[in-house]
Tab-separated table of C-alpha atoms in Angstrom:
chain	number	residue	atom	x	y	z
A	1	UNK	CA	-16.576	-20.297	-7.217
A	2	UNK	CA	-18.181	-16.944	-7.794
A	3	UNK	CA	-20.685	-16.561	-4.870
A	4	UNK	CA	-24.059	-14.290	-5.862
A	5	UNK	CA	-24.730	-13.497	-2.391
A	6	UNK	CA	-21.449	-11.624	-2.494
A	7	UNK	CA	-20.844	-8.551	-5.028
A	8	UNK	CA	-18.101	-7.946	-7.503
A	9	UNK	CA	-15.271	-5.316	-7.871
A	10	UNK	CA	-15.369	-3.212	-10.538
A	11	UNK	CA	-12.678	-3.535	-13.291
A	12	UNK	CA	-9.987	-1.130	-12.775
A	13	UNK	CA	-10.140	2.074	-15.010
A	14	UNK	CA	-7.041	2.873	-17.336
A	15	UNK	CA	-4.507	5.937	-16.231
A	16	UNK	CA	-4.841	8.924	-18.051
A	17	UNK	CA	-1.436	10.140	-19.044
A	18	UNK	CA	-0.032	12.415	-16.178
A	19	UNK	CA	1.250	15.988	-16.591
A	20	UNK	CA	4.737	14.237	-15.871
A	21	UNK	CA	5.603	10.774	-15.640
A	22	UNK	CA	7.469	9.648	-12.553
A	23	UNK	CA	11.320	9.761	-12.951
A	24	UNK	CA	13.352	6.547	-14.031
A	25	UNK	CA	13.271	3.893	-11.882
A	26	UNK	CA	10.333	4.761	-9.687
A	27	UNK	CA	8.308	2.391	-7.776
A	28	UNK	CA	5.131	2.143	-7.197
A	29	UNK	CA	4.720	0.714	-3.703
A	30	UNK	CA	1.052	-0.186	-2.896
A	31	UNK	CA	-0.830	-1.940	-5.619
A	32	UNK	CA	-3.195	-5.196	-4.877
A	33	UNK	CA	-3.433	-8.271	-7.563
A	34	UNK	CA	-6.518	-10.356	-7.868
A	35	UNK	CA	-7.716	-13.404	-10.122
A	36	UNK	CA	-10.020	-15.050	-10.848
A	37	UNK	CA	-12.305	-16.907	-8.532
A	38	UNK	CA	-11.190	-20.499	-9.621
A	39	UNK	CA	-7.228	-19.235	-9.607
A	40	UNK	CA	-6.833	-18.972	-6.073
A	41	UNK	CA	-9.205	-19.289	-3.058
A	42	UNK	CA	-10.974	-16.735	-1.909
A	43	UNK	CA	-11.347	-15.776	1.910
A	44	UNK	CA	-15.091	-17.013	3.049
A	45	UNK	CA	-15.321	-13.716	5.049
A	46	UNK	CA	-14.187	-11.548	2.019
A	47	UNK	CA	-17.485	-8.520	1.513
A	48	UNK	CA	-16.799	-8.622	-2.148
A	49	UNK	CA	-14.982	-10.644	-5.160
A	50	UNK	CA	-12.791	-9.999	-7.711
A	51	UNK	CA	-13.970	-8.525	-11.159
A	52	UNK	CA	-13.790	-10.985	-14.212
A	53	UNK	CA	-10.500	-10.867	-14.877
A	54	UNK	CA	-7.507	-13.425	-14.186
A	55	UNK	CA	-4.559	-12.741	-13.012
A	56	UNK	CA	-2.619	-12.748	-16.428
A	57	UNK	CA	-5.839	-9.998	-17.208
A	58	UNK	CA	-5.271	-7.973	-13.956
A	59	UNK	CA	-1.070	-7.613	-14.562
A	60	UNK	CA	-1.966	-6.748	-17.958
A	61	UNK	CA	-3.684	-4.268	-17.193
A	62	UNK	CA	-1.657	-2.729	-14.610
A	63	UNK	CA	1.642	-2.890	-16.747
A	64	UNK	CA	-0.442	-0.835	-19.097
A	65	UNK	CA	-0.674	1.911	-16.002
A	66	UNK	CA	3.234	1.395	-15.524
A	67	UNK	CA	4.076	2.057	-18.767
A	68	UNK	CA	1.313	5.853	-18.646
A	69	UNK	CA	3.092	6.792	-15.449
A	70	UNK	CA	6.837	5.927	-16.433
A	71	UNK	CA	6.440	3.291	-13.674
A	72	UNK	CA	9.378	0.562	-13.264
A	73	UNK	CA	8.941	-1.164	-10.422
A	74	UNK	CA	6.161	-2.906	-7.902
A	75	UNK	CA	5.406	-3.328	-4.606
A	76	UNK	CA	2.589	-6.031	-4.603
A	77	UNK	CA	0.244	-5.511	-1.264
A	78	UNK	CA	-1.682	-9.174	-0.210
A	79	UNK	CA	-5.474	-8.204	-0.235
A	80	UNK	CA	-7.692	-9.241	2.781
A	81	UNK	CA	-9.855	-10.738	0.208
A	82	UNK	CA	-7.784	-13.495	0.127
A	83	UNK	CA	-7.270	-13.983	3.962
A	84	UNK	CA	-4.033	-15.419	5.146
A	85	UNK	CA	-3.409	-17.209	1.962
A	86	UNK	CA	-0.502	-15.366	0.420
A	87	UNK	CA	-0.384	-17.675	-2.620
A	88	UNK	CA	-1.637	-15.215	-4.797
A	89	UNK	CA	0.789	-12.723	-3.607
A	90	UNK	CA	3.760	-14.882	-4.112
A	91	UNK	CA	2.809	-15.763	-7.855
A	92	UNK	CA	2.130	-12.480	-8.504
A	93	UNK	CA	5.530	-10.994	-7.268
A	94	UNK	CA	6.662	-14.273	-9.012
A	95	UNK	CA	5.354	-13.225	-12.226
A	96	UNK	CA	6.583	-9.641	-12.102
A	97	UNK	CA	10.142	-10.633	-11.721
A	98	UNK	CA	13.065	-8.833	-9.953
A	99	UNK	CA	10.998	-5.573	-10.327
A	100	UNK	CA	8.627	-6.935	-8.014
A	101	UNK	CA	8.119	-7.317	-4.372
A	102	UNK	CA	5.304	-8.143	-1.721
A	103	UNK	CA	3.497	-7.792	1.188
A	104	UNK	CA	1.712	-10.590	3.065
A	105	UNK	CA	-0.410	-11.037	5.646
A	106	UNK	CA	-0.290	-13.619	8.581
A	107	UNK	CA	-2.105	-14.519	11.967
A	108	UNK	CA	-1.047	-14.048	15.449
A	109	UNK	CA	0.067	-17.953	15.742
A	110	UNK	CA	2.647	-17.292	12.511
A	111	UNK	CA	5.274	-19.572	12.591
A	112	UNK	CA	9.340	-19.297	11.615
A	113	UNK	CA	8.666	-21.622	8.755
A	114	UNK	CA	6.242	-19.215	7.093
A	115	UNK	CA	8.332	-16.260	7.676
A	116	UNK	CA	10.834	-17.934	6.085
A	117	UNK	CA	9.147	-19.292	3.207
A	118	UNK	CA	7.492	-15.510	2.519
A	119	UNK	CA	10.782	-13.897	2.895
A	120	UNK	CA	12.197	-16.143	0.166
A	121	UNK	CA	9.654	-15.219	-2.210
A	122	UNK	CA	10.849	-11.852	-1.656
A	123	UNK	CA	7.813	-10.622	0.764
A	124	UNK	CA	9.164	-7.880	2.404
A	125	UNK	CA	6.920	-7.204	5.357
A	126	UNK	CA	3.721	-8.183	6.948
A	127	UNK	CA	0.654	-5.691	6.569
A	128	UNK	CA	-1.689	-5.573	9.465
A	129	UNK	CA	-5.259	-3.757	9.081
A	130	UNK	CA	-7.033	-1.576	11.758
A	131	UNK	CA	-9.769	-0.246	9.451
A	132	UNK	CA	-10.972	-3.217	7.561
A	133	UNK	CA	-10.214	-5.961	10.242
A	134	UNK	CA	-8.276	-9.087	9.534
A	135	UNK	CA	-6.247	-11.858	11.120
A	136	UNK	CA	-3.330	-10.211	12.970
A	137	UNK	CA	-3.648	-8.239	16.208
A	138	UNK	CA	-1.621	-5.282	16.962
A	139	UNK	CA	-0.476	-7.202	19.902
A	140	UNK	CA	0.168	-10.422	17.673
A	141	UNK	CA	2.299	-7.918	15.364
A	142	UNK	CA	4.195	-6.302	18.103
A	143	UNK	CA	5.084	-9.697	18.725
A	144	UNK	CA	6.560	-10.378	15.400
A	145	UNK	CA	8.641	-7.679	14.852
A	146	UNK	CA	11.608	-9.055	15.896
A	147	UNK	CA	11.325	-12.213	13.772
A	148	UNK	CA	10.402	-9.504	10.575
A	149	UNK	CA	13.378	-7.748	11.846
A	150	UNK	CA	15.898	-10.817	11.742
A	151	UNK	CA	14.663	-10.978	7.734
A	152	UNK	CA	15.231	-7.694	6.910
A	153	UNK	CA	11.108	-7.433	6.570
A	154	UNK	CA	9.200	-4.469	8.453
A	155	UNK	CA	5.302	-4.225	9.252
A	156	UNK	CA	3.068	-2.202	7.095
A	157	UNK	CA	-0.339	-0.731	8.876
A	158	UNK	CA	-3.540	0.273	7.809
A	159	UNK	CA	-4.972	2.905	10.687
A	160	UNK	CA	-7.137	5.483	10.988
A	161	UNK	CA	-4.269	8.318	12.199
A	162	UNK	CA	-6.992	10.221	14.135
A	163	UNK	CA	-8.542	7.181	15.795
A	164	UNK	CA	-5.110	4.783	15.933
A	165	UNK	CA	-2.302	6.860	16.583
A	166	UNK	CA	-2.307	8.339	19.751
A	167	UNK	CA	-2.862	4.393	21.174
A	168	UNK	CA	0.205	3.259	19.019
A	169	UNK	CA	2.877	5.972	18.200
A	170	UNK	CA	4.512	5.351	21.798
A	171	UNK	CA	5.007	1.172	20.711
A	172	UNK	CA	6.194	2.287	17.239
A	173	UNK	CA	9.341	3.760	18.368
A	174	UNK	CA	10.201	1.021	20.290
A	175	UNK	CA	9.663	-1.439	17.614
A	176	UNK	CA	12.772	-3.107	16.011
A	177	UNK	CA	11.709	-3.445	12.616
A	178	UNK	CA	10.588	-0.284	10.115
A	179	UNK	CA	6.676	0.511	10.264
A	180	UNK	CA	4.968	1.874	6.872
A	181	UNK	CA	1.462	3.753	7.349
A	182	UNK	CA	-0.897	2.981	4.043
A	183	UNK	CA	-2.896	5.891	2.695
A	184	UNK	CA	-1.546	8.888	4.751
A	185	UNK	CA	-2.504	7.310	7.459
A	186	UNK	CA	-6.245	7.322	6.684
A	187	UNK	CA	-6.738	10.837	8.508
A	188	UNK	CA	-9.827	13.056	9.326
A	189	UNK	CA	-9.566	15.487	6.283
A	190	UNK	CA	-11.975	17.844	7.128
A	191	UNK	CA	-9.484	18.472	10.581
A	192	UNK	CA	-6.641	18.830	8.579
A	193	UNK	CA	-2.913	18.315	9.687
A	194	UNK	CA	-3.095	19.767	12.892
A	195	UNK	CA	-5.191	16.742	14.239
A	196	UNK	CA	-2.983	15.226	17.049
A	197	UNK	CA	-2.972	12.161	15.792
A	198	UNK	CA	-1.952	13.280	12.105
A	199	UNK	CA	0.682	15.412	13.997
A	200	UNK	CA	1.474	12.500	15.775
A	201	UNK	CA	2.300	10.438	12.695
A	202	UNK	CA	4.244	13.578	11.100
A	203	UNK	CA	6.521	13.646	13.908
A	204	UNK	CA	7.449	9.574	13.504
A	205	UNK	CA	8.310	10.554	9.818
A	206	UNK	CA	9.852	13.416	10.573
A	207	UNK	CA	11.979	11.366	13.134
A	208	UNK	CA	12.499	8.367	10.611
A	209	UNK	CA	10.826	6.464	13.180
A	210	UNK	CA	7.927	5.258	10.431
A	211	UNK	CA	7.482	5.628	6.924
A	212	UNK	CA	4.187	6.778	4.717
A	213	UNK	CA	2.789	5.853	1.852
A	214	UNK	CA	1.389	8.767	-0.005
A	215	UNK	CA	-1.514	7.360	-1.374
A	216	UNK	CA	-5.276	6.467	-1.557
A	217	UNK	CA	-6.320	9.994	-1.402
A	218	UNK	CA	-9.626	8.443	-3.580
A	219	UNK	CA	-10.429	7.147	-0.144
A	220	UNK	CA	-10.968	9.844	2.227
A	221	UNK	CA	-11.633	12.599	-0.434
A	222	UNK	CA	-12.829	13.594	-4.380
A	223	UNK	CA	-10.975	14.074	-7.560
A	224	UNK	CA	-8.468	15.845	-8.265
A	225	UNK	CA	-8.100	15.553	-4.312
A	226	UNK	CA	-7.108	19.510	-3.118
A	227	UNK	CA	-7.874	18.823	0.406
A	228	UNK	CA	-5.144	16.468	0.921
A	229	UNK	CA	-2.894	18.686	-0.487
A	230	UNK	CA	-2.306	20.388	2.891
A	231	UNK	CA	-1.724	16.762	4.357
A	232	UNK	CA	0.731	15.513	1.664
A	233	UNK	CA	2.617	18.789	2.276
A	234	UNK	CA	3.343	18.338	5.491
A	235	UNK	CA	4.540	14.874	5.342
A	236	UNK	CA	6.510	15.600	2.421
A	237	UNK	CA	8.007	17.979	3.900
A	238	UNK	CA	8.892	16.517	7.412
A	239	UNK	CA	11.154	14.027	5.853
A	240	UNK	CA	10.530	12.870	2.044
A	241	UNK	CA	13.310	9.892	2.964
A	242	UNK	CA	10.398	8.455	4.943
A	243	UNK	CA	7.518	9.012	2.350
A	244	UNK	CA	6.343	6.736	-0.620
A	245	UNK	CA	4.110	6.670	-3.376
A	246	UNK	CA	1.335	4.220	-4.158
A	247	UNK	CA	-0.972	3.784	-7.020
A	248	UNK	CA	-3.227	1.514	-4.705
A	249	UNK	CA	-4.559	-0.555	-8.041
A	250	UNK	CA	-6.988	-2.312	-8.718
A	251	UNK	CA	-8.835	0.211	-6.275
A	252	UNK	CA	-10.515	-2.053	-4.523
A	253	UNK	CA	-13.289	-2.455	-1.699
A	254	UNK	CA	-14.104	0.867	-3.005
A	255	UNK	CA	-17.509	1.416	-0.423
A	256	UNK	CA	-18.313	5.119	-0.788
A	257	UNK	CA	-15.522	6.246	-2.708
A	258	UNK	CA	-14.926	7.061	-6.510
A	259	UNK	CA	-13.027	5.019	-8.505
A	260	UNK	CA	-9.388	7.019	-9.208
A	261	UNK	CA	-7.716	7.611	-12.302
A	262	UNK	CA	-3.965	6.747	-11.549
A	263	UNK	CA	-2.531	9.894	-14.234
A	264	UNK	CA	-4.664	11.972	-12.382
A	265	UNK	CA	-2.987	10.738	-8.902
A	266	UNK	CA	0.435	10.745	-10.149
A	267	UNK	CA	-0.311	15.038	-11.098
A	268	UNK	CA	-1.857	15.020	-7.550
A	269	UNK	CA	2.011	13.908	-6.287
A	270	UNK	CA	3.438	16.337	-8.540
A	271	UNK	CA	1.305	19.351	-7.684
A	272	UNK	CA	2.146	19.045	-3.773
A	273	UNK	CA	5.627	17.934	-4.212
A	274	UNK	CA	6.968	20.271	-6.307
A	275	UNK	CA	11.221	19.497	-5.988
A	276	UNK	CA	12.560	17.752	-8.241
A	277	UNK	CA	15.151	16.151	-5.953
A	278	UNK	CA	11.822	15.059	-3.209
A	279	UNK	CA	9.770	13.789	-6.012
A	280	UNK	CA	13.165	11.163	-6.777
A	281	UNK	CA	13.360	10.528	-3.408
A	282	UNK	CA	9.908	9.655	-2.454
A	283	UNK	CA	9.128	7.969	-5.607
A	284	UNK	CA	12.995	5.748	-6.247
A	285	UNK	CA	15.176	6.569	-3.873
A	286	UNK	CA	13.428	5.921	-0.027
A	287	UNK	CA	11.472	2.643	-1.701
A	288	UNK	CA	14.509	1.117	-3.339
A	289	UNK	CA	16.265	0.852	0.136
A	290	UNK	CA	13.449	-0.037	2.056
A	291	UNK	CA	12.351	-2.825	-0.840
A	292	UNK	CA	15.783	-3.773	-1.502
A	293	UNK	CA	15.571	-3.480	-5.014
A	294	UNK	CA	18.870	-3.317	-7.400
């Protein structure tokens, strides 16, 4: 049930129609998928809920986005929303088809059983979250690794580079399954890419010791998003094989920040990344291995 105490998302806003659409076969590897409140359960510690739409209402209108962008394929990301229940995750991926896959989200205690069962319904790695909170523990994830490993699954982080990195990068290395940083690593814009714990990241790219999701720029700046630009570049240009592109729909647990238009993102991408051969790299290429999509 809908809860009054707690506010609601707002509805995601359409894509405008990019400069370019992405190239064929691209995949979009960070977008959330909601329902409605009496689909699935929400988490009781969740700070907002859903907007009014179900989940039928929510793919619809992402597809819509897909089809704007020239997007093909999905990378569904569990939302914290939800807790550790992945079932909307799995029926989501479920209901995208073989052009879909997921990420969930377990607790420390996770057992083999529930890897297993998420890795069957093709959830390809566990996401843990520095800068929200949430029910997995860096040291509970270090722990899992090699069980994500056995699966073929990795461990996807949201950090704040400049508060996270210089405490982690060392363990990262070591780990024996890939790590993916959300959102560029959530830096300190206004310090730009010399920050040592941007740098820090970089050089794990750069080393194909972690990948990146270029995305969420809406989060740590304002539309059309110039003063990333200088922190795209340079992890674009350490090693594109480790970089990906996200739309991060529905844009969610907005706080502070605008809500994006994904056409204007997608030019955002384009503007920084200007080879043709990177942009099909980052955006099919890197994402279709590390996915494992046909």
């Amino acid at each position: 049930m809908q809860n009054p105490d707690i506010p609601i998302s707002a509805a995601p806003r359409p894509a405008s129609t990019p400069q370019q659409q992405a190239p064929e076969g691209a995949v979009d590897t960070h977008i959330h998928v909601l329902g409605a409140p009496d689909e699935f359960p929400l988490s009781p510690s969740r700070v907002e809920d859903p907007a009014g739409l179900t989940m039928d209402g929510f793919l619809n209108a992402y597809k819509s986005q897909c089809a704007t962008l020239g997007i093909r394929r999905t990378v569904v990301v569990h939302s914290i929303l939800y807790g550790a229940d992945n079932a909307v995750t799995i029926e989501a991926v479920r209901r995208l088809g073989d052009d879909a896959r997921g990420i969930g989200l377990l607790t420390d205690n996770a057992t083999e059983a529930q890897l297993d069962a998420l890795a069957e319904a093709n959830i390809k790695g566990i996401r843990l979250n520095y800068v929200h909170g949430g029910v997995l523990s860096w040291d509970g994830a270090k722990a899992l690794t090699p069980a994500l490993a056995d699966r073929g699954m990795h461990l996807q982080m949201l950090v704040n580079s400049d508060k996270h990195m210089a405490e982690i990068a060392g363990d990262i290395r070591a780990l024996p399954c890939p790590v993916v940083f959300d959102h560029i690593g959530w830096p300190d814009v206004a310090a730009g890419p010399a920050e040592p714990g941007f740098q820090a990241m970089v050089a794990l790219v750069m080393d194909g010791a972690a990948y990146v999701k270029l995305s969420g720029l809406y989060r740590v700046s304002t539309s059309p998003w110039h003063d990333t630009d200088p922190l795209v570049e340079a992890l674009a240009q350490a090693n594109p094989e480790r970089c990906l592109w996200g739309s991060d729909f529905p844009y969610i647990m907005l706080a502070d920040a605008e809500m994006p238009d994904a056409g204007l993102a997608l030019d955002a991408f384009h503007r920084v990344v200007s080879s043709a051969s990177a942009r099909r790299t980052i955006l099919v290429d890197a994402p279709v291995a590390l996915y494992g999509f046909d």
